[in-house]
C-alpha cells in the first residue's frame, strides 16, 4: 500500500510538471512571436523594396464598409453632393471598439486614447503638455475658420475679395508656400498616396502593390488605427510608407491651436505605440491649411503635403454613389494627357505628379488597380512619397516637437499663388527633427532572402521545439 501511494504521487508529480512545462514554453514561444516590432531603421530600409504580402481574403459584400467610411463624411455626405450612408457606419461606442479590438492580434486599450472620430479633449494632461512644446510666438495670429452650417468641420470659404492673401489659405485661394509638397521633383516619377485608412480594404491594396513590387504612402487616420492596428503594422512590414492624416479627419483651419495639437499628437502616439515609428509627413484633411496650421505642424516636425492639381481622383465619392468609376478613369486619363502641366513653380522644369486616392473600400481599391495599370502604361513610375522626394529618412528619428524643422512659412503677403497646382519639393531644406546624417543602407535581394531564410529557420525551430515538448509530455503522462 505505501508503495502504491508513492507511485501515484510520483505519477501525479510528473504529469503536472509536464503540463507546466508545456504551458510555460508554449507561452514563451507565443510571446516571442508577438513581441517583434519593426525598428525605424528597418522601416526605412524596407521602403526601398516591399516584401511579399500574405494572401488576402476578399470580403463578400462591398456594401458593408465596416466603419471605414469616416463618420464625418457619412453624417454630412449631403455637404459633398452625396447621400446619407449613416447605416454603413459601425457602432462608435467604446464597447463596440473593445469587441472589435478583442479579435485583433495587436491589443489596444481603447480607454487610453480619445473617442473615435471626435476632436480630442484639449484639457487632457497629455494635450496640455504637448501644447507647451510649441513656441506660440512664432504662430501667425490667424482666426479660426468658420465651417459649413451643416458640416462645421469642413471649411466655409468667404467671398474671394474677403480672403486674406497673407494667410495663404490653400482651401480657399489655392495658395501654396514653397515648403508645401505637391509634386515629385523628377519627371516621370509618380507619388502614389492613399488617405483615410487603415481599413479592411487596405489589405487587398497592399497585396496588389506587393505583388508588383510597388510601394505607396498611406496617410493614416488615428481613429482607424483604433479599429485596425494589425493592418497598419502589416503596411509597414510590407515596406510601405505611412504618414499623418489626423485623429478625426476635420479641416484643420476650423480647429483651435490646441485642437490641432491634440489631433496630431494623439495620432502620432497611437501609431508610434503600434509601429514604433514617428511620422514625418502630414496631409491635412481636404488639404485644408493656412499659415497658422503650417507653423504648428512645422514645429511638431511635420512636412506639409497636398497633391498635384488635377490629380485628385475623387474616388471617395464612389461609396456615396455620387460618381462612377468610368468618370474617374476619364479624369485620370485627361490628367495623363496633360502631365506636362506638372511643373516646378520656381524653375518651370517638368516634374512628376502626386495623386490623391483612398483605401476606403474595395470599390476604391479595385479602381486604384486600374489607375495604376493605366498610369504605368503611359510611362509613369509609381512610388511612395519618400522615394518620390529622394528622402532617405522618411520618419522622424527624434520626437522633439519644439525643435524647428526648416524655415517657418511666410505670412508677410509674399506667398505664392498656385497657377499650375504643382510645386517643387524643398524637402531637403526641411529635414526631419533629429534626422541622422548617414542614410540607411538599402535592402538588397540577398538581405531579403537572408531575412526570409532566418525567419523560416526560426519558425521551424520553434515548431520542432514545441513538438518535442509535447512528445516528452505525452511520454510522462503515459507512465
GROMACS .gro file of C-alpha atoms in nm, residues 193-430:
model
  238
  193UNK     CA    1  -0.069   5.821  -5.193
  194UNK     CA    2  -0.382   5.695  -5.017
  195UNK     CA    3  -0.582   5.870  -4.744
  196UNK     CA    4  -0.813   5.774  -4.457
  197UNK     CA    5  -0.703   5.418  -4.371
  198UNK     CA    6  -0.620   5.170  -4.248
  199UNK     CA    7  -0.928   4.970  -4.339
  200UNK     CA    8  -1.028   4.617  -4.431
  201UNK     CA    9  -0.984   4.715  -4.796
  202UNK     CA   10  -0.625   4.824  -4.728
  203UNK     CA   11  -0.521   4.458  -4.710
  204UNK     CA   12  -0.628   4.394  -5.069
  205UNK     CA   13  -0.444   4.706  -5.187
  206UNK     CA   14  -0.127   4.613  -5.000
  207UNK     CA   15  -0.133   4.267  -5.157
  208UNK     CA   16  -0.178   4.413  -5.507
  209UNK     CA   17   0.110   4.658  -5.458
  210UNK     CA   18   0.340   4.398  -5.306
  211UNK     CA   19   0.280   4.154  -5.591
  212UNK     CA   20   0.411   4.424  -5.825
  213UNK     CA   21   0.699   4.536  -5.601
  214UNK     CA   22   0.536   4.879  -5.563
  215UNK     CA   23   0.540   5.092  -5.251
  216UNK     CA   24   0.285   5.361  -5.161
  217UNK     CA   25   0.236   5.620  -4.889
  218UNK     CA   26  -0.065   5.576  -4.664
  219UNK     CA   27  -0.187   5.887  -4.479
  220UNK     CA   28  -0.322   5.736  -4.159
  221UNK     CA   29  -0.623   5.847  -3.953
  222UNK     CA   30  -0.568   5.780  -3.583
  223UNK     CA   31  -0.927   5.672  -3.525
  224UNK     CA   32  -0.891   5.399  -3.787
  225UNK     CA   33  -0.586   5.262  -3.604
  226UNK     CA   34  -0.812   5.200  -3.304
  227UNK     CA   35  -1.008   4.964  -3.529
  228UNK     CA   36  -0.735   4.809  -3.743
  229UNK     CA   37  -0.394   4.816  -3.572
  230UNK     CA   38  -0.296   4.485  -3.734
  231UNK     CA   39  -0.344   4.624  -4.084
  232UNK     CA   40  -0.131   4.930  -4.007
  233UNK     CA   41   0.151   4.710  -3.886
  234UNK     CA   42   0.122   4.492  -4.198
  235UNK     CA   43   0.153   4.802  -4.417
  236UNK     CA   44   0.481   4.895  -4.251
  237UNK     CA   45   0.613   4.538  -4.250
  238UNK     CA   46   0.542   4.515  -4.625
  239UNK     CA   47   0.765   4.814  -4.692
  240UNK     CA   48   0.505   5.086  -4.736
  241UNK     CA   49   0.540   5.440  -4.608
  242UNK     CA   50   0.298   5.583  -4.351
  243UNK     CA   51   0.222   5.948  -4.286
  244UNK     CA   52  -0.009   6.165  -4.075
  245UNK     CA   53  -0.377   6.237  -4.150
  246UNK     CA   54  -0.500   6.350  -3.803
  247UNK     CA   55  -0.720   6.180  -3.545
  248UNK     CA   56  -1.074   6.261  -3.658
  249UNK     CA   57  -1.038   6.399  -4.014
  250UNK     CA   58  -1.165   6.753  -3.967
  251UNK     CA   59  -1.048   7.063  -4.153
  252UNK     CA   60  -0.754   7.196  -3.953
  253UNK     CA   61  -0.829   7.563  -4.021
  254UNK     CA   62  -1.162   7.513  -3.839
  255UNK     CA   63  -0.982   7.396  -3.523
  256UNK     CA   64  -0.822   7.595  -3.243
  257UNK     CA   65  -0.447   7.582  -3.191
  258UNK     CA   66  -0.486   7.336  -2.905
  259UNK     CA   67  -0.721   7.115  -3.105
  260UNK     CA   68  -0.471   7.094  -3.391
  261UNK     CA   69  -0.200   6.981  -3.149
  262UNK     CA   70  -0.433   6.722  -2.995
  263UNK     CA   71  -0.535   6.585  -3.336
  264UNK     CA   72  -0.175   6.541  -3.447
  265UNK     CA   73  -0.014   6.421  -3.126
  266UNK     CA   74  -0.276   6.159  -3.038
  267UNK     CA   75  -0.245   6.014  -3.389
  268UNK     CA   76   0.131   6.026  -3.354
  269UNK     CA   77   0.111   5.843  -3.022
  270UNK     CA   78  -0.114   5.557  -3.130
  271UNK     CA   79   0.088   5.497  -3.447
  272UNK     CA   80   0.413   5.500  -3.250
  273UNK     CA   81   0.258   5.263  -2.995
  274UNK     CA   82   0.169   5.017  -3.273
  275UNK     CA   83   0.468   5.051  -3.507
  276UNK     CA   84   0.744   5.226  -3.313
  277UNK     CA   85   0.760   5.493  -3.585
  278UNK     CA   86   0.709   5.870  -3.566
  279UNK     CA   87   0.581   6.011  -3.892
  280UNK     CA   88   0.743   6.299  -4.076
  281UNK     CA   89   0.489   6.394  -4.346
  282UNK     CA   90   0.134   6.517  -4.293
  283UNK     CA   91  -0.158   6.574  -4.524
  284UNK     CA   92  -0.425   6.796  -4.368
  285UNK     CA   93  -0.774   6.654  -4.430
  286UNK     CA   94  -0.913   6.804  -4.753
  287UNK     CA   95  -0.571   6.972  -4.790
  288UNK     CA   96  -0.709   7.240  -4.558
  289UNK     CA   97  -0.424   7.457  -4.430
  290UNK     CA   98  -0.319   7.817  -4.383
  291UNK     CA   99  -0.002   7.964  -4.234
  292UNK     CA  100  -0.127   7.918  -3.879
  293UNK     CA  101  -0.176   7.546  -3.943
  294UNK     CA  102   0.153   7.518  -4.131
  295UNK     CA  103   0.357   7.668  -3.847
  296UNK     CA  104   0.201   7.444  -3.583
  297UNK     CA  105   0.268   7.139  -3.799
  298UNK     CA  106   0.623   7.255  -3.868
  299UNK     CA  107   0.703   7.292  -3.501
  300UNK     CA  108   0.587   6.935  -3.442
  301UNK     CA  109   0.835   6.818  -3.705
  302UNK     CA  110   0.599   6.768  -3.999
  303UNK     CA  111   0.627   6.850  -4.369
  304UNK     CA  112   0.300   6.958  -4.532
  305UNK     CA  113   0.182   6.753  -4.832
  306UNK     CA  114  -0.106   6.833  -5.067
  307UNK     CA  115  -0.135   6.677  -5.418
  308UNK     CA  116  -0.092   6.787  -5.777
  309UNK     CA  117  -0.373   6.993  -5.926
  310UNK     CA  118  -0.592   6.777  -6.148
  311UNK     CA  119  -0.468   6.454  -5.989
  312UNK     CA  120  -0.733   6.418  -5.720
  313UNK     CA  121  -0.927   6.108  -5.827
  314UNK     CA  122  -1.236   6.193  -5.618
  315UNK     CA  123  -1.264   5.819  -5.558
  316UNK     CA  124  -1.401   5.884  -5.207
  317UNK     CA  125  -1.730   5.967  -5.376
  318UNK     CA  126  -1.773   5.610  -5.503
  319UNK     CA  127  -1.919   5.473  -5.177
  320UNK     CA  128  -2.153   5.773  -5.165
  321UNK     CA  129  -2.270   5.690  -5.519
  322UNK     CA  130  -2.216   6.045  -5.645
  323UNK     CA  131  -1.964   5.943  -5.909
  324UNK     CA  132  -1.899   5.636  -6.122
  325UNK     CA  133  -1.570   5.463  -6.190
  326UNK     CA  134  -1.564   5.546  -6.566
  327UNK     CA  135  -1.583   5.917  -6.481
  328UNK     CA  136  -1.281   5.886  -6.253
  329UNK     CA  137  -1.085   5.689  -6.513
  330UNK     CA  138  -1.167   5.954  -6.774
  331UNK     CA  139  -1.046   6.232  -6.543
  332UNK     CA  140  -0.725   6.043  -6.472
  333UNK     CA  141  -0.660   5.983  -6.842
  334UNK     CA  142  -0.712   6.353  -6.905
  335UNK     CA  143  -0.455   6.429  -6.634
  336UNK     CA  144  -0.212   6.190  -6.804
  337UNK     CA  145  -0.264   6.369  -7.135
  338UNK     CA  146  -0.174   6.695  -6.958
  339UNK     CA  147   0.108   6.562  -6.741
  340UNK     CA  148   0.334   6.832  -6.889
  341UNK     CA  149   0.140   7.082  -6.675
  342UNK     CA  150   0.306   6.939  -6.364
  343UNK     CA  151   0.596   7.183  -6.340
  344UNK     CA  152   0.820   7.339  -6.082
  345UNK     CA  153   0.683   7.676  -5.974
  346UNK     CA  154   1.038   7.803  -5.936
  347UNK     CA  155   1.214   7.678  -6.249
  348UNK     CA  156   0.934   7.562  -6.478
  349UNK     CA  157   1.102   7.223  -6.514
  350UNK     CA  158   0.879   6.921  -6.570
  351UNK     CA  159   0.802   6.723  -6.256
  352UNK     CA  160   0.604   6.414  -6.158
  353UNK     CA  161   0.251   6.410  -6.015
  354UNK     CA  162   0.132   6.317  -5.667
  355UNK     CA  163  -0.212   6.157  -5.682
  356UNK     CA  164  -0.482   6.152  -5.417
  357UNK     CA  165  -0.667   5.824  -5.368
  358UNK     CA  166  -0.836   5.648  -5.076
  359UNK     CA  167  -0.811   5.295  -4.939
  360UNK     CA  168  -1.164   5.320  -4.802
  361UNK     CA  169  -1.349   5.035  -4.972
  362UNK     CA  170  -1.293   4.754  -5.218
  363UNK     CA  171  -1.454   4.981  -5.476
  364UNK     CA  172  -1.176   5.238  -5.443
  365UNK     CA  173  -0.910   4.967  -5.425
  366UNK     CA  174  -1.032   4.800  -5.744
  367UNK     CA  175  -1.041   5.139  -5.912
  368UNK     CA  176  -0.686   5.209  -5.799
  369UNK     CA  177  -0.565   4.890  -5.966
  370UNK     CA  178  -0.697   5.020  -6.298
  371UNK     CA  179  -0.546   5.363  -6.238
  372UNK     CA  180  -0.205   5.215  -6.162
  373UNK     CA  181  -0.214   5.000  -6.477
  374UNK     CA  182  -0.315   5.294  -6.695
  375UNK     CA  183  -0.053   5.524  -6.543
  376UNK     CA  184   0.228   5.271  -6.580
  377UNK     CA  185   0.127   5.205  -6.940
  378UNK     CA  186   0.179   5.578  -7.002
  379UNK     CA  187   0.531   5.557  -6.860
  380UNK     CA  188   0.479   5.684  -6.506
  381UNK     CA  189   0.676   5.513  -6.231
  382UNK     CA  190   0.469   5.470  -5.912
  383UNK     CA  191   0.647   5.506  -5.578
  384UNK     CA  192   0.588   5.618  -5.222
  385UNK     CA  193   0.626   5.982  -5.123
  386UNK     CA  194   0.967   5.937  -4.962
  387UNK     CA  195   1.100   5.774  -5.279
  388UNK     CA  196   0.938   6.047  -5.488
  389UNK     CA  197   1.126   6.309  -5.285
  390UNK     CA  198   1.450   6.105  -5.263
  391UNK     CA  199   1.414   6.123  -4.885
  392UNK     CA  200   1.619   5.850  -4.717
  393UNK     CA  201   1.492   5.948  -4.370
  394UNK     CA  202   1.113   5.924  -4.416
  395UNK     CA  203   1.037   5.920  -4.043
  396UNK     CA  204   1.128   6.141  -3.752
  397UNK     CA  205   1.409   5.976  -3.559
  398UNK     CA  206   1.389   6.208  -3.259
  399UNK     CA  207   1.048   6.324  -3.146
  400UNK     CA  208   1.120   6.669  -3.001
  401UNK     CA  209   0.829   6.873  -3.128
  402UNK     CA  210   0.970   7.203  -3.006
  403UNK     CA  211   1.274   7.182  -3.231
  404UNK     CA  212   1.243   7.366  -3.560
  405UNK     CA  213   1.231   7.163  -3.880
  406UNK     CA  214   1.325   7.409  -4.153
  407UNK     CA  215   1.205   7.765  -4.206
  408UNK     CA  216   0.866   7.888  -4.089
  409UNK     CA  217   0.611   7.960  -4.363
  410UNK     CA  218   0.587   8.323  -4.461
  411UNK     CA  219   0.291   8.536  -4.355
  412UNK     CA  220   0.403   8.870  -4.494
  413UNK     CA  221   0.191   8.871  -4.809
  414UNK     CA  222   0.466   8.724  -5.030
  415UNK     CA  223   0.306   8.381  -5.050
  416UNK     CA  224   0.299   8.211  -5.387
  417UNK     CA  225  -0.038   8.161  -5.552
  418UNK     CA  226  -0.057   7.833  -5.740
  419UNK     CA  227  -0.143   7.855  -6.106
  420UNK     CA  228  -0.039   7.509  -6.221
  421UNK     CA  229  -0.109   7.337  -5.892
  422UNK     CA  230   0.236   7.184  -5.876
  423UNK     CA  231   0.535   7.262  -5.669
  424UNK     CA  232   0.893   7.154  -5.648
  425UNK     CA  233   0.970   6.984  -5.321
  426UNK     CA  234   1.202   7.158  -5.080
  427UNK     CA  235   1.212   6.854  -4.855
  428UNK     CA  236   1.592   6.859  -4.843
  429UNK     CA  237   1.571   7.206  -4.688
  430UNK     CA  238   1.314   7.086  -4.435
   0.00000   0.00000   0.00000
